[in-house]
């Protein structure tokens, strides 16, 4: 028999839906009210929902209900861009997981790293969006769970879309896997999956076709070939075919319509992303130097060095996946076999970001690789250390290296075109989705996931670049 408090929560939550809740949302209302009042240990709730099933609407309703009942809650997401999207649809500020659960520390050798912060919250609900992006390799899921449940009577809600690309190196998304959370982490877990597409969403060609792709994903097996999906462009004007010869004019039109930061080309490989970034900078933005004022760059390696002295920023991490914009260039130089620039930047996804003075490595900007290899990083360390041999002891040399601007330079790529994994978690008004090289043998379940993830990055317009005619009715 539900308690009076549980019934109050479910009634309040139901009233926050502006439309009649779907069957899945009705189940969520009951599951969420049980989740909030449960006295079982390590309570967690998984909410999975495909594009167009009302997942965002449901989280908005949950947030308003938590505010009404004065329940403490925290909104988290894996990337700055995802946190910005979460804040926009919920009306409540959201944080990246890294920035919220970690604190910078210095070890005895002077190396900067991080440790899990102390969870000082009591009776709080932690809501994590885009949880499909959280992998096992980085230890982030372990640390998130450890952080949340170290707080008194705290509970965890994991929200995501199981049809999206899983983290690199994973076949499924562990943070959305019921058995993983139960067996590996000892959580008390309930799961709700929203599958019914909200009627008004079917007026969008983007969501209608994403729904068809999702059905294809559900009906396929890992590693098996899939038939060619056929896109319906008649539901609305938001999905269009785009020929290569019209690409430049289309990007220019979209820039005028949504601004440069409202348009991204999503592609399958780092090599293609580099090619698009070069063409956009040279032909559309008229940028000829290796780096220019106004350039948008994506960080590809966590950095704990440059934010230490900025009180306006709550932590010391510039995270892999963060986007920065160059506002000033002070110097360019080459050293240790790499190119660098001393610049001022703003953190694109941080509201009221201060101007940050730092060094960026420009070597990677036009390189087909996603980042420096481990051996290249070791080689860079050795070359820098050789310049400090006169300091004598290994500890003094090491201390000098880890404070060297070249060793600590921010590793970045241009952000006008991104691979789908890098774009995941973000949404833009306009997406240009590049088919790239594709054979029938490459069309499997994981490719469908890639396609689905690319489709669902677009909010208002999706342009399908050089897609074969077999994809269209």
Coordinates of C-alpha atoms in Angstrom, one line a residue:
X1 CA 0.0 0.0 0.0
X2 CA 1.6 3.3 -1.1
X3 CA 2.3 5.8 1.7
X4 CA 0.6 9.2 1.8
X5 CA 3.9 10.8 0.9
X6 CA 4.4 8.5 -2.1
X7 CA 0.9 9.2 -3.3
X8 CA 1.5 12.9 -3.0
X9 CA 4.6 12.7 -5.1
X10 CA 2.9 10.7 -7.8
X11 CA -0.1 13.0 -7.9
X12 CA 2.2 16.1 -8.1
X13 CA 4.3 14.5 -10.8
X14 CA 1.3 13.5 -12.9
X15 CA 0.0 17.1 -12.7
X16 CA 3.3 18.4 -14.1
X17 CA 2.7 16.7 -17.5
X18 CA 1.0 19.2 -19.9
X19 CA -0.4 16.3 -22.0
X20 CA -2.0 13.1 -20.9
X21 CA 1.0 10.9 -19.9
X22 CA 1.8 7.9 -22.1
X23 CA 1.6 4.4 -20.7
X24 CA 5.4 4.5 -20.2
X25 CA 5.2 7.9 -18.5
X26 CA 2.5 6.5 -16.2
X27 CA 4.8 3.7 -15.2
X28 CA 7.6 6.2 -14.6
X29 CA 5.3 8.3 -12.3
X30 CA 4.7 5.3 -10.1
X31 CA 8.3 4.1 -10.2
X32 CA 9.7 7.6 -9.4
X33 CA 7.5 8.0 -6.4
X34 CA 8.6 4.6 -5.0
X35 CA 12.2 5.5 -5.8
X36 CA 12.0 8.8 -3.8
X37 CA 10.5 7.2 -0.7
X38 CA 12.2 3.9 -0.7
X39 CA 14.3 3.0 2.4
X40 CA 16.2 0.2 0.6
X41 CA 20.0 0.7 0.4
X42 CA 21.7 2.2 -2.7
X43 CA 18.5 3.1 -4.6
X44 CA 18.8 3.7 -8.3
X45 CA 16.4 4.3 -11.1
X46 CA 17.2 3.8 -14.8
X47 CA 15.1 5.8 -17.3
X48 CA 15.6 4.8 -20.9
X49 CA 13.8 6.6 -23.7
X50 CA 14.2 6.8 -27.4
X51 CA 14.1 10.1 -29.3
X52 CA 10.5 11.5 -29.3
X53 CA 9.2 9.4 -26.5
X54 CA 8.9 12.3 -24.0
X55 CA 12.0 11.6 -22.0
X56 CA 13.0 15.3 -21.9
X57 CA 9.4 16.2 -21.0
X58 CA 9.5 13.7 -18.2
X59 CA 12.7 15.0 -16.7
X60 CA 11.3 18.5 -16.8
X61 CA 8.2 17.3 -14.9
X62 CA 10.4 15.5 -12.3
X63 CA 12.5 18.6 -11.7
X64 CA 9.4 20.7 -11.1
X65 CA 8.0 18.1 -8.7
X66 CA 11.3 17.9 -6.8
X67 CA 11.2 21.7 -6.4
X68 CA 7.6 21.6 -5.2
X69 CA 8.3 19.0 -2.5
X70 CA 11.5 20.8 -1.6
X71 CA 13.7 17.7 -2.3
X72 CA 17.4 18.4 -2.8
X73 CA 18.6 17.3 -6.3
X74 CA 21.6 17.7 -8.5
X75 CA 21.7 17.6 -12.3
X76 CA 24.7 16.0 -14.0
X77 CA 25.9 15.1 -17.5
X78 CA 29.0 13.6 -19.0
X79 CA 30.1 16.6 -21.0
X80 CA 29.8 20.4 -20.9
X81 CA 27.6 20.5 -24.0
X82 CA 25.3 17.8 -22.6
X83 CA 25.0 19.7 -19.3
X84 CA 24.1 22.9 -21.3
X85 CA 21.4 21.0 -23.1
X86 CA 20.1 19.6 -19.8
X87 CA 20.0 23.0 -18.2
X88 CA 18.1 24.4 -21.2
X89 CA 15.3 21.9 -21.1
X90 CA 15.0 21.7 -17.3
X91 CA 15.5 25.4 -16.5
X92 CA 17.9 24.3 -13.7
X93 CA 21.7 24.6 -13.9
X94 CA 23.5 21.3 -14.6
X95 CA 27.1 20.3 -14.0
X96 CA 29.5 17.9 -15.7
X97 CA 30.1 14.8 -13.7
X98 CA 33.9 15.4 -13.7
X99 CA 33.6 18.9 -12.4
X100 CA 31.1 17.9 -9.7
X101 CA 32.6 14.7 -8.2
X102 CA 36.3 15.4 -8.5
X103 CA 38.7 17.8 -6.9
X104 CA 42.2 18.6 -8.0
X105 CA 45.2 17.4 -6.0
X106 CA 48.9 17.5 -6.2
X107 CA 51.0 14.4 -5.3
X108 CA 54.4 14.3 -3.6
X109 CA 56.1 14.6 -7.0
X110 CA 54.1 17.7 -7.9
X111 CA 51.9 16.0 -10.5
X112 CA 48.4 17.4 -10.8
X113 CA 45.6 14.9 -10.7
X114 CA 42.2 14.5 -9.1
X115 CA 40.5 12.7 -6.3
X116 CA 36.8 12.0 -5.6
X117 CA 35.3 14.8 -3.6
X118 CA 33.4 14.3 -0.4
X119 CA 29.6 14.1 -0.9
X120 CA 28.2 16.4 1.7
X121 CA 24.6 16.1 0.4
X122 CA 21.9 14.3 2.5
X123 CA 18.7 12.8 1.1
X124 CA 19.5 14.1 -2.4
X125 CA 18.5 12.8 -5.8
X126 CA 21.3 12.8 -8.4
X127 CA 19.9 12.9 -12.0
X128 CA 22.4 12.0 -14.7
X129 CA 21.5 12.6 -18.3
X130 CA 23.1 11.1 -21.4
X131 CA 24.2 8.2 -19.2
X132 CA 24.7 6.0 -22.3
X133 CA 28.0 7.9 -22.8
X134 CA 29.5 6.7 -19.4
X135 CA 32.0 3.9 -20.0
X136 CA 33.9 1.5 -17.8
X137 CA 37.4 2.1 -19.0
X138 CA 37.8 5.6 -17.5
X139 CA 36.5 4.5 -14.1
X140 CA 33.9 7.3 -14.3
X141 CA 30.9 5.0 -13.5
X142 CA 32.7 3.5 -10.5
X143 CA 33.6 6.9 -9.2
X144 CA 30.1 8.4 -9.8
X145 CA 28.5 5.5 -7.9
X146 CA 31.0 5.7 -5.1
X147 CA 30.5 9.5 -4.8
X148 CA 26.7 9.4 -4.8
X149 CA 26.3 6.6 -2.3
X150 CA 28.9 8.0 0.1
X151 CA 26.3 10.7 0.9
X152 CA 23.7 9.9 3.5
X153 CA 20.5 8.5 2.0
X154 CA 21.4 9.8 -1.5
X155 CA 20.0 8.1 -4.6
X156 CA 20.9 8.0 -8.3
X157 CA 18.7 8.4 -11.4
X158 CA 20.4 7.4 -14.7
X159 CA 18.8 8.8 -17.9
X160 CA 19.7 7.9 -21.4
X161 CA 18.9 6.5 -24.8
X162 CA 19.9 2.9 -25.3
X163 CA 19.8 3.1 -29.1
X164 CA 22.7 5.6 -29.2
X165 CA 26.3 4.7 -29.7
X166 CA 27.7 3.0 -26.6
X167 CA 31.0 4.2 -25.1
X168 CA 34.1 3.5 -27.1
X169 CA 35.2 -0.1 -26.5
X170 CA 31.8 -1.2 -25.1
X171 CA 29.0 -3.2 -26.8
X172 CA 26.4 -1.8 -24.5
X173 CA 26.1 1.2 -22.2
X174 CA 27.0 -0.1 -18.7
X175 CA 25.3 2.8 -16.9
X176 CA 22.0 1.9 -18.5
X177 CA 22.4 -1.9 -17.9
X178 CA 20.2 -3.2 -15.1
X179 CA 22.2 -6.4 -14.4
X180 CA 25.5 -4.5 -14.4
X181 CA 24.3 -2.0 -11.8
X182 CA 22.8 -4.8 -9.7
X183 CA 25.5 -7.5 -9.9
X184 CA 28.6 -5.4 -10.2
X185 CA 27.7 -2.4 -8.0
X186 CA 25.1 -3.9 -5.6
X187 CA 22.5 -1.3 -6.3
X188 CA 18.8 -1.6 -5.7
X189 CA 17.6 -0.8 -9.2
X190 CA 14.3 -0.2 -11.0
X191 CA 14.1 0.4 -14.8
X192 CA 11.6 2.2 -16.9
X193 CA 11.8 2.4 -20.7
X194 CA 9.8 4.9 -22.7
X195 CA 9.0 3.4 -26.2
X196 CA 5.8 5.1 -27.3
X197 CA 6.5 8.1 -29.6
X198 CA 4.6 11.1 -28.4
X199 CA 2.0 11.9 -31.1
X200 CA 3.1 15.5 -31.8
X201 CA 6.7 14.4 -32.3
X202 CA 5.7 12.5 -35.4
X203 CA 5.3 15.9 -37.2
X204 CA 9.1 16.1 -37.2
X205 CA 10.9 14.3 -40.0
X206 CA 13.9 14.1 -37.8
X207 CA 12.1 12.2 -35.1
X208 CA 9.9 10.1 -37.4
X209 CA 13.0 8.8 -39.2
X210 CA 14.9 8.4 -35.9
X211 CA 12.0 6.2 -34.7
X212 CA 12.3 4.1 -37.9
X213 CA 16.0 3.7 -37.3
X214 CA 15.4 2.7 -33.7
X215 CA 13.0 0.0 -34.8
X216 CA 15.7 -1.3 -37.1
X217 CA 18.2 -1.4 -34.2
X218 CA 15.7 -3.3 -32.0
X219 CA 15.1 -5.8 -34.8
X220 CA 18.8 -6.5 -35.5
X221 CA 21.5 -8.6 -33.9
X222 CA 25.0 -7.4 -33.0
X223 CA 27.5 -8.0 -35.9
X224 CA 24.7 -8.9 -38.4
X225 CA 24.1 -7.1 -41.6
X226 CA 21.0 -4.9 -41.9
X227 CA 18.9 -3.8 -44.8
X228 CA 19.2 -0.3 -46.2
X229 CA 16.9 2.1 -44.1
X230 CA 14.6 4.2 -46.3
X231 CA 14.1 7.7 -45.1
X232 CA 10.7 9.5 -45.3
X233 CA 11.2 13.2 -46.2
X234 CA 7.5 14.0 -46.5
X235 CA 6.6 14.4 -42.8
X236 CA 8.2 17.9 -42.7
X237 CA 10.9 20.1 -44.2
X238 CA 13.5 19.4 -41.4
X239 CA 15.3 16.5 -43.2
X240 CA 16.7 17.2 -46.7
X241 CA 19.1 15.6 -49.1
X242 CA 22.3 17.6 -49.8
X243 CA 24.7 17.2 -52.7
X244 CA 28.4 17.8 -52.2
X245 CA 28.4 20.7 -54.7
X246 CA 25.8 22.5 -52.6
X247 CA 27.6 22.0 -49.3
X248 CA 29.4 25.4 -49.1
X249 CA 26.3 27.4 -49.9
X250 CA 24.2 25.4 -47.5
X251 CA 26.7 25.9 -44.6
X252 CA 26.9 29.7 -45.4
X253 CA 23.1 29.8 -45.3
X254 CA 22.9 27.9 -42.0
X255 CA 25.6 30.1 -40.5
X256 CA 23.5 33.1 -41.3
X257 CA 20.4 31.4 -39.9
X258 CA 21.8 29.9 -36.7
X259 CA 25.3 31.3 -36.2
X260 CA 28.5 29.4 -36.5
X261 CA 28.0 27.7 -33.2
X262 CA 24.6 26.4 -34.3
X263 CA 25.9 24.2 -37.2
X264 CA 28.1 21.1 -37.1
X265 CA 29.1 18.6 -39.7
X266 CA 29.0 15.1 -38.2
X267 CA 31.1 12.4 -39.8
X268 CA 32.4 8.9 -39.2
X269 CA 36.1 9.3 -39.1
X270 CA 38.7 11.7 -37.8
X271 CA 40.2 11.9 -41.3
X272 CA 36.9 13.1 -42.7
X273 CA 36.4 15.6 -39.8
X274 CA 39.9 17.1 -40.5
X275 CA 39.0 17.5 -44.2
X276 CA 35.7 19.2 -43.5
X277 CA 37.3 21.5 -40.8
X278 CA 39.9 22.6 -43.3
X279 CA 37.4 23.3 -46.0
X280 CA 35.0 25.2 -43.7
X281 CA 37.9 27.3 -42.4
X282 CA 39.4 28.1 -45.7
X283 CA 36.4 28.5 -48.0
X284 CA 33.7 29.8 -45.7
X285 CA 35.4 31.5 -42.8
X286 CA 38.4 32.7 -44.8
X287 CA 40.9 31.5 -42.2
X288 CA 44.3 30.7 -43.6
X289 CA 46.6 30.6 -40.5
X290 CA 46.9 27.5 -38.4
X291 CA 44.8 29.1 -35.8
X292 CA 42.8 32.4 -35.8
X293 CA 40.7 34.6 -33.5
X294 CA 37.2 33.2 -33.5
X295 CA 38.2 29.6 -34.0
X296 CA 36.2 27.0 -32.1
X297 CA 38.3 24.2 -30.7
X298 CA 37.4 20.9 -29.0
X299 CA 39.6 19.7 -26.2
X300 CA 40.7 16.1 -26.7
X301 CA 42.6 15.5 -23.5
X302 CA 41.7 16.4 -19.9
X303 CA 43.9 19.3 -18.5
X304 CA 44.2 20.3 -14.8
X305 CA 46.8 22.9 -15.2
X306 CA 45.5 26.2 -16.6
X307 CA 42.4 26.8 -14.5
X308 CA 44.2 26.7 -11.1
X309 CA 44.4 30.5 -10.7
X310 CA 40.9 31.4 -11.9
X311 CA 38.5 31.9 -9.0
X312 CA 35.6 32.5 -11.4
X313 CA 35.7 28.8 -12.4
X314 CA 34.6 26.4 -9.8
X315 CA 37.2 23.7 -10.5
X316 CA 40.5 23.1 -12.2
X317 CA 39.4 20.8 -15.1
X318 CA 39.3 21.6 -18.8
X319 CA 37.7 18.4 -19.9
X320 CA 38.0 16.2 -22.9
X321 CA 35.0 17.2 -25.1
X322 CA 34.9 20.9 -23.8
X323 CA 34.7 23.5 -26.6
X324 CA 36.7 26.7 -26.3
X325 CA 36.7 29.8 -28.5
X326 CA 39.9 31.7 -29.3
X327 CA 39.6 35.4 -28.5
X328 CA 43.2 36.5 -28.6
X329 CA 46.5 35.2 -30.0
X330 CA 49.7 36.4 -28.3
X331 CA 52.4 34.2 -29.9
X332 CA 53.1 31.2 -32.1
X333 CA 56.1 29.0 -31.8
X334 CA 57.6 25.6 -32.5
X335 CA 59.4 23.5 -29.9
X336 CA 60.2 19.8 -29.3
X337 CA 58.9 18.8 -32.7
X338 CA 55.4 20.4 -32.2
X339 CA 53.7 23.6 -32.9
X340 CA 52.1 25.8 -30.2
X341 CA 50.2 29.0 -29.7
X342 CA 49.8 31.2 -26.7
X343 CA 46.2 32.3 -26.7
X344 CA 43.3 33.7 -24.7
X345 CA 40.1 31.5 -24.9
X346 CA 36.6 31.3 -23.3
X347 CA 35.0 28.1 -22.3
X348 CA 32.1 27.9 -24.8
X349 CA 29.7 25.9 -22.6
X350 CA 30.4 27.8 -19.4
X351 CA 28.1 30.8 -18.7
X352 CA 30.1 34.0 -18.2
X353 CA 33.4 32.3 -18.9
X354 CA 36.4 34.5 -18.0
X355 CA 39.2 35.0 -20.6
X356 CA 41.7 32.2 -19.9
X357 CA 45.3 32.6 -20.9
X358 CA 46.9 29.3 -21.9
X359 CA 49.0 27.5 -24.5
X360 CA 47.5 25.2 -27.1
X361 CA 49.3 22.5 -29.1
X362 CA 48.3 23.2 -32.8
X363 CA 50.0 20.1 -34.1
X364 CA 46.8 18.1 -33.9
X365 CA 44.5 20.6 -35.5
X366 CA 45.1 19.2 -39.0
X367 CA 46.2 15.7 -38.0
X368 CA 44.1 12.7 -38.9
X369 CA 44.7 11.2 -35.5
X370 CA 42.3 11.9 -32.6
X371 CA 45.2 12.6 -30.1
X372 CA 48.9 12.0 -29.5
X373 CA 49.9 8.4 -28.8
X374 CA 51.3 7.3 -25.5
X375 CA 54.7 7.0 -27.0
X376 CA 54.5 10.5 -28.4
X377 CA 53.6 11.8 -25.0
X378 CA 56.6 10.0 -23.5
X379 CA 58.9 11.3 -26.2
X380 CA 57.6 14.9 -25.5
X381 CA 58.3 14.5 -21.8
X382 CA 61.9 13.2 -22.5
X383 CA 62.7 16.1 -24.8
X384 CA 61.4 18.7 -22.3
X385 CA 63.3 17.0 -19.5
X386 CA 66.5 17.2 -21.5
X387 CA 66.2 21.0 -21.3
X388 CA 66.2 20.9 -17.5
X389 CA 69.1 18.5 -16.9
X390 CA 71.1 21.3 -15.3
X391 CA 68.6 21.1 -12.3
X392 CA 70.3 17.9 -11.2
X393 CA 67.9 15.6 -9.4
X394 CA 65.1 13.7 -11.0
X395 CA 62.5 15.2 -8.8
X396 CA 63.5 18.8 -9.7
X397 CA 63.6 17.9 -13.4
X398 CA 60.2 16.3 -13.2
X399 CA 58.8 19.2 -11.2
X400 CA 60.0 21.6 -14.0
X401 CA 58.6 19.5 -16.8
X402 CA 55.1 19.3 -15.4
X403 CA 55.1 23.1 -15.1
X404 CA 56.4 23.6 -18.6
X405 CA 53.9 25.3 -21.0
X406 CA 54.6 22.8 -23.8
X407 CA 54.0 19.7 -21.6
X408 CA 50.8 21.3 -20.2
X409 CA 49.6 22.7 -23.6
X410 CA 45.9 22.1 -24.2
X411 CA 45.4 19.4 -26.9
X412 CA 42.7 20.5 -29.3
X413 CA 41.0 19.9 -32.7
X414 CA 38.8 22.2 -34.7
X415 CA 35.1 21.9 -33.7
X416 CA 33.3 22.8 -37.0
X417 CA 33.1 19.1 -37.9
X418 CA 33.1 16.3 -35.3
X419 CA 32.9 12.5 -35.3
X420 CA 29.6 11.2 -34.0
X421 CA 31.2 10.1 -30.7
X422 CA 32.5 13.6 -30.1
X423 CA 29.2 15.1 -31.0
X424 CA 27.3 12.7 -28.7
X425 CA 25.6 14.5 -25.8
X426 CA 25.2 17.7 -27.6
X427 CA 22.5 19.1 -29.9
X428 CA 22.7 21.8 -32.5
X429 CA 20.0 23.6 -34.5
X430 CA 21.4 22.3 -37.7
X431 CA 23.4 19.1 -38.4
X432 CA 25.0 18.1 -41.7
X433 CA 25.4 14.3 -41.5
X434 CA 28.0 12.9 -43.9
X435 CA 27.5 9.4 -45.3
X436 CA 31.2 9.0 -46.1
X437 CA 32.5 5.8 -47.6
X438 CA 30.0 3.0 -47.1
X439 CA 29.6 -0.5 -48.5
X440 CA 26.8 -3.0 -47.8
X441 CA 29.2 -5.0 -45.6
X442 CA 29.6 -2.0 -43.3
X443 CA 25.8 -1.7 -42.8
X444 CA 25.3 -3.5 -39.4
X445 CA 23.7 -2.7 -36.1
X446 CA 26.5 -0.5 -34.9
X447 CA 26.3 1.5 -38.1
X448 CA 22.5 2.0 -37.4
X449 CA 23.4 3.2 -34.0
X450 CA 25.8 5.7 -35.5
X451 CA 23.1 6.9 -37.9
X452 CA 20.5 7.2 -35.2
X453 CA 22.9 9.1 -32.9
X454 CA 23.7 11.5 -35.8
X455 CA 20.0 12.1 -36.6
X456 CA 19.2 12.9 -33.0
X457 CA 21.9 15.6 -32.7
X458 CA 19.8 17.8 -34.9
X459 CA 17.0 20.0 -33.4
X460 CA 15.6 22.0 -36.3
X461 CA 17.4 20.8 -39.5
X462 CA 19.2 17.7 -40.7
X463 CA 21.0 17.7 -44.0
X464 CA 22.0 14.3 -45.4
X465 CA 25.2 14.8 -47.3
X466 CA 25.9 12.6 -50.3
X467 CA 23.6 9.8 -49.1
X468 CA 23.0 7.2 -51.7
X469 CA 19.6 7.4 -53.6
X470 CA 18.7 4.0 -52.1
X471 CA 18.1 5.7 -48.8
X472 CA 15.1 7.7 -50.1
X473 CA 11.6 6.8 -51.0

